[in-house]
CSV table of C-alpha atoms in Angstrom, one decimal:
chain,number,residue,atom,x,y,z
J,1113,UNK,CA,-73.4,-54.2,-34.4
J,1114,UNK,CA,-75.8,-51.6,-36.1
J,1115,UNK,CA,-77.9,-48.8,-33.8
J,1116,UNK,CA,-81.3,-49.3,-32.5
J,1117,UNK,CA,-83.6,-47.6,-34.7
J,1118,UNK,CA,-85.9,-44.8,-33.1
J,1119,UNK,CA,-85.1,-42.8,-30.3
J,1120,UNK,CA,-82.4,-39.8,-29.6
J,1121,UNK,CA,-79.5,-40.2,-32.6
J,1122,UNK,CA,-75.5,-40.0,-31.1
J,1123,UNK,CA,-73.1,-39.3,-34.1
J,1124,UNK,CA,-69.6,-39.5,-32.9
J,1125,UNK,CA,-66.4,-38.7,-34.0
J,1126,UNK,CA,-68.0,-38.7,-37.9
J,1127,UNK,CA,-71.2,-38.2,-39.5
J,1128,UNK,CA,-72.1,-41.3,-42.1
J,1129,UNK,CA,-68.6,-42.5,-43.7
J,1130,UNK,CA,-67.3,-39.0,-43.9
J,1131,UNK,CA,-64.2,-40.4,-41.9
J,1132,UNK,CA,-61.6,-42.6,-40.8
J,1133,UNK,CA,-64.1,-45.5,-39.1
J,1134,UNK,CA,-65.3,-48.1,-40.9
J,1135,UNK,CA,-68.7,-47.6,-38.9
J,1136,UNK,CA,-71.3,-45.1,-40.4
J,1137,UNK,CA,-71.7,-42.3,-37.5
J,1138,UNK,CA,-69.2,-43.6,-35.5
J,1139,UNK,CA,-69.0,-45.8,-32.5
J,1140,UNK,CA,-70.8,-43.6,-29.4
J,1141,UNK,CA,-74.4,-44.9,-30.2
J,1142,UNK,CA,-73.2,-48.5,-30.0
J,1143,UNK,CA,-71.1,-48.2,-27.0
J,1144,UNK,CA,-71.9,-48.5,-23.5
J,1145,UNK,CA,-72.2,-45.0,-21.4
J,1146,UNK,CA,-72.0,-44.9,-17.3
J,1147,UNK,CA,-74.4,-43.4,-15.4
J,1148,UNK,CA,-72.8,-40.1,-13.7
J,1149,UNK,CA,-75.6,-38.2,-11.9
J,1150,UNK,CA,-79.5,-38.5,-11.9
J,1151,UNK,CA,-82.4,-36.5,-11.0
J,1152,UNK,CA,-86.2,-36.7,-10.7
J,1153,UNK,CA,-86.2,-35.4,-14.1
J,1154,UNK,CA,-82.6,-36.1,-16.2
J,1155,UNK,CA,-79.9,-38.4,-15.9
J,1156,UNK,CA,-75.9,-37.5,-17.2
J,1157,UNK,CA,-74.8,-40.4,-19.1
J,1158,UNK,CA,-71.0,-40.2,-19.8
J,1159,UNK,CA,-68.3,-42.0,-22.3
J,1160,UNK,CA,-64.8,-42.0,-22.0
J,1161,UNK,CA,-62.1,-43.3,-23.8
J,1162,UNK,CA,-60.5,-47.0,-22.6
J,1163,UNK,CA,-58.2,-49.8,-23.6
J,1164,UNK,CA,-61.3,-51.3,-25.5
J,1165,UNK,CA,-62.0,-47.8,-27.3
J,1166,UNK,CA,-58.7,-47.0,-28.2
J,1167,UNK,CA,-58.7,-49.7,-30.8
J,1168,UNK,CA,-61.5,-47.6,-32.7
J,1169,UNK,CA,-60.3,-44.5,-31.8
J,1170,UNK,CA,-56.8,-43.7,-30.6
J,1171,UNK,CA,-57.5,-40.5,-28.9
J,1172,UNK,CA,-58.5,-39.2,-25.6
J,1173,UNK,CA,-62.3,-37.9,-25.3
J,1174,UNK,CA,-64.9,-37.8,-22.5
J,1175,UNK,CA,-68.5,-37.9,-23.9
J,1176,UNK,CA,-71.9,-36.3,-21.9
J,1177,UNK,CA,-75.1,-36.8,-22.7
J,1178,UNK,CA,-77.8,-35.4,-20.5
J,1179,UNK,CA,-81.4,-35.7,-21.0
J,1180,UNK,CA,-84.2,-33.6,-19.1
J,1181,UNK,CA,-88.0,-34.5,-19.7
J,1182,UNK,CA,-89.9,-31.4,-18.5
């Protein structure tokens, strides 16, 4: 239920309680992303809205996240 601590902060749809969730920075850094394309030095992660997300968050979104380590 809370994030891991360390590592790469996501803060979606609201920073700390400054909005409608009951979750501080929203629900993005808890949820689980897909894997949408890969190389030998990122990866895309991606997070779209579903039946289970709708219950936080009744709008349609599609999240990316990509990381590159050069």
């Amino acid at each position: 239920p809370k994030a891991i601590r360390g590592g790469i902060p996501l803060i979606w749809p609201q920073f700390g309680q400054r909005g409608p969730l009951a979750a501080a920075h929203g629900f993005a850094r808890n949820a689980l992303w897909t894997v949408v394309r890969t190389s030998e030095s990122s990866v895309t992660l991606e997070l779209r809205d579903s039946e289970e997300l709708k219950k936080i968050w009744p709008h349609r979104f599609t999240l990316r996240y990509t990381v590159s380590v050069t």
